[in-house]
CSV table of C-alpha atoms in Angstrom, one decimal:
chain,number,residue,atom,x,y,z
A,8,MET,CA,-10.2,-8.0,15.2
A,9,SER,CA,-8.5,-10.8,17.9
A,10,GLN,CA,-5.3,-10.3,19.1
A,11,THR,CA,-4.4,-13.9,18.3
A,12,THR,CA,-6.0,-15.8,15.5
A,13,SER,CA,-3.9,-19.4,15.9
A,14,ALA,CA,-3.3,-20.4,19.8
A,15,GLN,CA,-0.6,-22.7,17.8
A,16,HIS,CA,1.0,-19.5,16.7
A,17,SER,CA,0.9,-17.3,19.5
A,18,SER,CA,4.0,-15.3,20.8
A,19,SER,CA,4.6,-14.8,24.5
A,20,THR,CA,2.7,-11.1,24.2
A,21,GLY,CA,-0.5,-13.2,24.0
A,22,LEU,CA,-0.3,-11.8,19.9
A,23,ASP,CA,-0.1,-13.9,16.3
A,24,SER,CA,3.1,-14.7,15.6
A,25,ALA,CA,3.0,-14.2,11.8
A,26,LYS,CA,1.2,-11.2,12.4
A,27,LEU,CA,3.3,-9.6,15.0
A,28,GLY,CA,6.5,-10.8,12.6
A,29,MET,CA,4.8,-8.7,8.9
A,30,TRP,CA,4.3,-5.5,11.5
A,31,ILE,CA,8.0,-5.6,12.4
A,32,PHE,CA,8.6,-6.4,9.0
A,33,LEU,CA,6.4,-3.1,8.2
A,34,ALA,CA,8.2,-0.8,10.5
A,35,THR,CA,11.7,-1.6,8.5
A,36,GLU,CA,10.0,-1.0,5.3
A,37,VAL,CA,8.7,2.3,6.8
A,38,MET,CA,12.3,3.5,7.2
A,39,LEU,CA,13.5,2.1,3.9
A,40,PHE,CA,11.2,4.0,2.3
A,41,SER,CA,11.1,7.1,4.1
A,42,SER,CA,14.8,7.4,3.6
A,43,LEU,CA,14.1,6.9,-0.2
A,44,ILE,CA,11.8,9.6,0.0
A,45,GLY,CA,14.1,11.5,1.9
A,46,ALA,CA,17.2,11.3,-0.8
A,47,PHE,CA,14.5,11.9,-3.3
A,48,LEU,CA,13.2,14.9,-2.2
A,49,GLN,CA,17.2,15.9,-2.2
A,50,MET,CA,17.7,14.8,-5.2
A,51,LYS,CA,14.5,16.4,-7.0
A,52,GLY,CA,15.7,20.0,-4.9
A,53,ARG,CA,19.1,19.9,-7.3
A,54,SER,CA,17.5,19.1,-10.6
A,55,PRO,CA,15.9,22.3,-12.6
A,56,ALA,CA,12.1,23.1,-11.4
A,57,ASP,CA,10.5,21.4,-14.8
A,58,ALA,CA,12.2,18.1,-14.2
A,59,HIS,CA,8.9,16.9,-13.0
A,60,GLN,CA,6.9,18.5,-16.3
A,61,VAL,CA,7.7,14.8,-17.9
A,62,LEU,CA,5.8,13.7,-15.7
A,63,ASN,CA,1.8,11.7,-16.8
A,64,VAL,CA,0.1,13.0,-14.1
A,65,PRO,CA,-3.6,11.6,-15.4
A,66,ILE,CA,-2.7,8.4,-16.6
A,67,THR,CA,-0.6,7.7,-13.0
A,68,ALA,CA,-3.6,9.1,-11.3
A,69,VAL,CA,-5.8,5.9,-13.3
A,70,ASN,CA,-2.9,4.1,-12.1
A,71,THR,CA,-2.8,4.5,-8.3
A,72,PHE,CA,-6.8,4.3,-9.0
A,73,ILE,CA,-5.9,0.7,-10.1
A,74,LEU,CA,-4.1,0.1,-6.9
A,75,ILE,CA,-6.3,1.0,-4.5
A,76,VAL,CA,-9.3,-1.4,-6.0
A,77,SER,CA,-6.6,-3.8,-5.8
A,78,SER,CA,-6.5,-3.0,-1.5
A,79,THR,CA,-10.2,-3.3,-1.7
A,80,THR,CA,-10.3,-6.7,-3.5
A,81,VAL,CA,-7.7,-8.0,-1.0
A,82,VAL,CA,-9.7,-6.3,1.9
A,83,LEU,CA,-12.8,-8.2,0.4
A,84,ALA,CA,-10.7,-11.4,-0.5
A,85,LEU,CA,-10.5,-11.5,3.6
A,86,GLU,CA,-14.0,-10.6,4.8
A,87,SER,CA,-15.0,-13.3,1.9
A,88,ILE,CA,-13.1,-16.2,3.6
A,89,MET,CA,-13.8,-15.2,7.1
A,90,LYS,CA,-17.9,-15.9,6.2
A,91,GLY,CA,-16.1,-19.0,4.8
A,92,ASP,CA,-17.2,-18.3,1.2
A,93,LYS,CA,-14.3,-19.9,-1.1
A,94,ARG,CA,-16.1,-18.9,-4.0
A,95,ARG,CA,-15.7,-15.0,-4.1
A,96,LEU,CA,-12.2,-15.6,-2.2
A,97,LYS,CA,-10.9,-17.0,-5.8
A,98,LEU,CA,-12.1,-14.2,-7.4
A,99,PHE,CA,-11.0,-11.5,-5.3
A,100,LEU,CA,-7.6,-13.0,-5.0
A,101,GLY,CA,-8.0,-13.5,-9.0
A,102,ALA,CA,-8.7,-9.4,-9.0
A,103,THR,CA,-6.3,-8.2,-6.9
A,104,LEU,CA,-3.7,-10.4,-9.3
A,105,ALA,CA,-5.2,-8.9,-12.7
A,106,LEU,CA,-4.9,-5.6,-10.5
A,107,GLY,CA,-1.8,-5.6,-9.4
A,108,ALA,CA,0.1,-6.6,-12.3
A,109,THR,CA,-2.0,-4.1,-14.6
A,110,PHE,CA,-0.7,-1.3,-12.0
A,111,LEU,CA,3.2,-2.9,-13.2
A,112,GLY,CA,2.1,-2.9,-16.5
A,113,VAL,CA,1.4,0.5,-16.7
A,114,GLN,CA,3.7,1.9,-14.8
A,115,VAL,CA,6.7,-0.3,-17.4
A,116,PHE,CA,4.3,1.2,-20.1
A,117,GLU,CA,5.1,4.5,-18.4
A,118,TYR,CA,8.8,3.7,-18.2
A,119,THR,CA,8.9,3.3,-22.1
A,120,GLN,CA,7.4,6.3,-22.8
A,121,LEU,CA,9.3,8.7,-21.0
A,122,ILE,CA,13.1,6.7,-22.0
A,123,LEU,CA,12.3,6.4,-25.5
A,124,HIS,CA,9.9,9.1,-26.2
A,125,GLU,CA,11.3,12.2,-23.6
A,126,GLY,CA,14.5,10.8,-23.4
A,127,PHE,CA,14.2,10.9,-19.4
A,128,THR,CA,16.6,8.7,-18.2
A,129,PRO,CA,18.0,7.8,-14.3
A,130,SER,CA,21.3,9.1,-15.3
A,131,GLY,CA,19.9,12.1,-17.1
A,132,SER,CA,19.0,14.5,-13.9
A,133,LEU,CA,19.3,13.9,-10.1
A,134,PHE,CA,15.6,14.1,-10.7
A,135,GLY,CA,15.1,11.1,-12.7
A,136,GLY,CA,18.3,8.8,-10.7
A,137,GLY,CA,15.7,9.8,-7.6
A,138,PHE,CA,12.5,9.4,-9.7
A,139,TYR,CA,13.7,5.7,-10.7
A,140,THR,CA,15.0,4.6,-7.8
A,141,VAL,CA,11.6,5.5,-5.7
A,142,THR,CA,8.9,4.3,-8.7
A,143,GLY,CA,11.2,1.4,-9.0
A,144,PHE,CA,11.8,0.1,-5.4
A,145,HIS,CA,7.8,0.2,-5.2
A,146,GLY,CA,7.2,-1.8,-8.2
A,147,PHE,CA,9.8,-4.4,-7.3
A,148,HIS,CA,7.6,-5.0,-4.1
A,149,VAL,CA,4.3,-4.8,-6.1
A,150,PHE,CA,6.2,-7.7,-7.9
A,151,ILE,CA,6.8,-9.9,-5.2
A,152,GLY,CA,3.4,-9.2,-4.1
A,153,LEU,CA,2.4,-10.6,-7.4
A,154,LEU,CA,4.1,-13.2,-7.0
A,155,TRP,CA,2.6,-14.1,-3.6
A,156,VAL,CA,-0.6,-13.4,-4.4
A,157,THR,CA,-0.5,-15.9,-7.1
A,158,GLY,CA,0.3,-18.5,-4.7
A,159,LEU,CA,-2.3,-18.2,-2.8
A,160,LEU,CA,-4.5,-18.3,-5.5
A,161,ARG,CA,-3.2,-21.3,-6.7
A,162,GLN,CA,-4.0,-22.7,-2.4
A,163,ALA,CA,-7.2,-21.3,-2.6
A,164,LEU,CA,-8.0,-23.2,-5.8
A,165,GLN,CA,-7.0,-26.3,-4.0
A,166,GLU,CA,-9.9,-25.2,-1.4
A,167,LYS,CA,-6.6,-24.8,1.5
A,168,PHE,CA,-8.6,-22.4,2.8
A,169,SER,CA,-11.6,-22.0,4.8
A,170,ALA,CA,-13.4,-20.0,7.6
A,171,THR,CA,-10.9,-21.1,10.4
A,172,ASN,CA,-7.8,-21.1,8.7
A,173,TYR,CA,-7.0,-17.6,6.8
A,174,SER,CA,-4.0,-16.6,8.5
A,175,ARG,CA,-2.0,-16.2,5.1
A,176,ILE,CA,-4.3,-14.0,3.5
A,177,GLU,CA,-5.0,-11.8,6.4
A,178,ILE,CA,-1.1,-11.2,6.5
A,179,PHE,CA,-0.4,-11.3,2.6
A,180,GLY,CA,-3.2,-8.2,2.9
A,181,LEU,CA,-1.0,-6.3,5.2
A,182,TYR,CA,1.6,-6.2,2.8
A,183,TRP,CA,-0.2,-5.5,-0.2
A,184,HIS,CA,-1.9,-2.5,2.1
A,185,PHE,CA,1.3,-1.4,3.0
A,186,VAL,CA,2.2,-1.2,-1.1
A,187,ASP,CA,-1.1,0.6,-1.7
A,188,VAL,CA,0.3,3.0,1.3
A,189,VAL,CA,3.4,3.5,-0.5
A,190,TRP,CA,2.2,4.6,-3.7
A,191,ILE,CA,-0.7,7.0,-2.2
A,192,LEU,CA,2.6,8.8,-0.7
A,193,LEU,CA,5.3,8.6,-3.5
A,194,PHE,CA,2.5,9.5,-6.1
A,195,THR,CA,1.0,12.9,-4.0
A,196,ILE,CA,5.3,13.4,-3.6
A,197,ILE,CA,7.0,12.3,-6.4
A,198,TYR,CA,4.2,13.5,-9.8
A,199,LEU,CA,1.7,16.4,-7.6
A,200,ILE,CA,3.3,18.4,-5.5
B,250,MET,CA,0.2,-22.0,8.5
B,251,GLU,CA,-2.3,-23.6,11.5
B,252,PRO,CA,-5.7,-23.1,11.4
B,253,ASN,CA,-7.5,-20.2,13.1
B,254,GLN,CA,-9.0,-21.0,16.1
B,255,PRO,CA,-13.0,-21.1,15.6
B,256,GLY,CA,-14.1,-18.2,17.4
B,257,ALA,CA,-11.1,-15.8,17.3
B,258,LYS,CA,-13.1,-14.5,13.9
B,259,HIS,CA,-12.7,-10.7,13.9
B,260,GLN,CA,-14.9,-8.3,15.7
B,261,HIS,CA,-15.1,-5.3,13.4
B,262,HIS,CA,-16.0,-5.9,9.2
B,263,PRO,CA,-15.9,-1.7,8.5
B,264,ASN,CA,-17.4,-0.4,5.2
B,265,TYR,CA,-15.0,-1.5,2.8
B,266,LEU,CA,-16.6,-0.2,0.2
B,267,LEU,CA,-17.3,3.1,2.2
B,268,VAL,CA,-13.7,3.2,2.6
B,269,PHE,CA,-12.8,2.4,-1.1
B,270,ALA,CA,-15.2,5.6,-2.4
B,271,SER,CA,-13.3,7.8,0.1
B,272,LEU,CA,-10.1,7.3,-1.1
B,273,ALA,CA,-10.9,7.4,-5.2
B,274,ILE,CA,-12.9,10.5,-3.9
B,275,LEU,CA,-9.7,12.3,-2.5
B,276,THR,CA,-7.7,10.7,-5.3
B,277,ALA,CA,-9.6,12.5,-7.3
B,278,ILE,CA,-9.6,15.9,-5.3
B,279,GLU,CA,-6.1,16.2,-5.5
B,280,VAL,CA,-5.7,16.1,-8.7
B,281,ALA,CA,-8.1,18.1,-9.0
B,282,ILE,CA,-6.3,20.7,-7.1
B,283,THR,CA,-3.3,20.6,-9.3
B,284,TYR,CA,-5.4,22.4,-11.9
B,285,VAL,CA,-6.0,25.2,-9.7
B,286,PRO,CA,-2.6,26.7,-8.9
B,287,GLN,CA,-4.4,29.2,-6.3
B,288,ILE,CA,-4.4,26.5,-4.0
B,289,PRO,CA,-1.7,25.8,-1.6
B,290,GLN,CA,-0.2,22.6,-3.3
B,291,ALA,CA,2.1,21.3,-0.9
B,292,PRO,CA,-0.1,21.9,2.5
B,293,VAL,CA,-2.8,20.4,1.4
B,294,LEU,CA,-1.8,17.6,-1.2
B,295,LEU,CA,0.7,16.5,1.7
B,296,THR,CA,-2.8,16.4,4.0
B,297,LEU,CA,-5.3,14.3,1.3
B,298,SER,CA,-2.2,12.0,1.1
B,299,LEU,CA,-1.3,11.4,4.6
B,300,LEU,CA,-5.6,11.1,5.5
B,301,LYS,CA,-5.5,8.4,2.4
B,302,ALA,CA,-2.9,6.4,3.8
B,303,LEU,CA,-4.4,6.8,7.3
B,304,LEU,CA,-8.1,5.6,6.3
B,305,VAL,CA,-6.5,2.0,4.7
B,306,ILE,CA,-4.1,1.9,7.7
B,307,LEU,CA,-6.5,2.0,10.4
B,308,TYR,CA,-9.6,-0.1,8.0
B,309,PHE,CA,-7.9,-2.2,5.7
B,310,MET,CA,-5.0,-3.0,7.7
B,311,HIS,CA,-7.2,-3.1,10.2
B,312,LEU,CA,-5.3,-1.0,12.5
B,313,ARG,CA,-7.5,0.9,14.8
B,314,PHE,CA,-9.5,-2.1,15.8
B,315,ASP,CA,-6.0,-4.7,16.1
B,316,SER,CA,-3.7,-4.9,19.5
B,317,ARG,CA,-2.1,-1.4,20.2
B,318,TRP,CA,1.2,-3.0,20.0
B,319,PHE,CA,0.6,-3.4,16.4
B,320,ALA,CA,0.2,0.1,15.9
B,321,PHE,CA,3.2,0.9,18.5
B,322,ILE,CA,5.7,-1.1,16.2
B,323,PHE,CA,4.3,0.6,13.2
B,324,PHE,CA,4.7,3.8,14.5
B,325,VAL,CA,7.8,4.2,16.1
B,326,PRO,CA,9.9,4.6,13.1
B,327,PHE,CA,7.7,7.5,12.6
B,328,LEU,CA,9.7,8.8,16.0
B,329,LEU,CA,13.0,8.7,13.3
B,330,VAL,CA,11.4,9.6,9.9
B,331,ILE,CA,9.8,13.1,10.7
B,332,PRO,CA,12.4,14.5,11.8
B,333,MET,CA,14.8,13.0,9.3
B,334,LEU,CA,12.6,13.9,6.4
B,335,ILE,CA,12.0,17.3,7.6
B,336,VAL,CA,16.1,17.9,8.3
B,337,LEU,CA,16.6,16.9,4.6
B,338,ARG,CA,13.9,19.0,3.1
B,339,LEU,CA,15.2,22.7,4.9
């Protein structure tokens, strides 16, 4: 990958400014989610050992798979537009939107099941408080990503991207992949361990 | 945002479907491991999870092929994060 994709947006470092900005933002996100995970581990350690038994691992495993697929569709969308294939760009952006929405829908379904049927509420235990805080924060990031990809899809339908103009897809991809990375870690830390 | 420069295309195109297949298989292995209590769960699951995260960061986010500055910016926070998590876990 080139260090600079747009001469107009190169910083004094020679790096693409938009990408540099996104990587700095992601570094701050690392700190944010690490703090949340640290707090969650503390709360989990002070809750009953079987607190996590109420969580539905099979459904969440499928949801994890859905998010991984969505990450793949984003990178395929970028690859498509870099080759000038606008039809596949729209296809993969649409798929990303659908998969991300499915992920969020499953998360809402999970919350509903846990609260209404299991009585597992945010205020019921320290584990519950930590669980809803961390997964809710991640879900909010997915929601922002869905708004973002909706805007990109609209622009793609207006033929605003080309083989020489794809930076916005690339920057969104960095954000979406990071959201995927966070979930990969959360799935293991919250649901499996 | 301005158009990308012609000729400034990305030089590396990893096999994304192979990365995806690896992520899917590793996820399946993770879930399967939870049904085998004889395996030490936390270290094995965390290792697999970190491996998956690295695959996404290196290949989907292209950090393996991109400027080293981006890798530096992204990984520097871990110098603070890792000790913090160790302390909180103790």
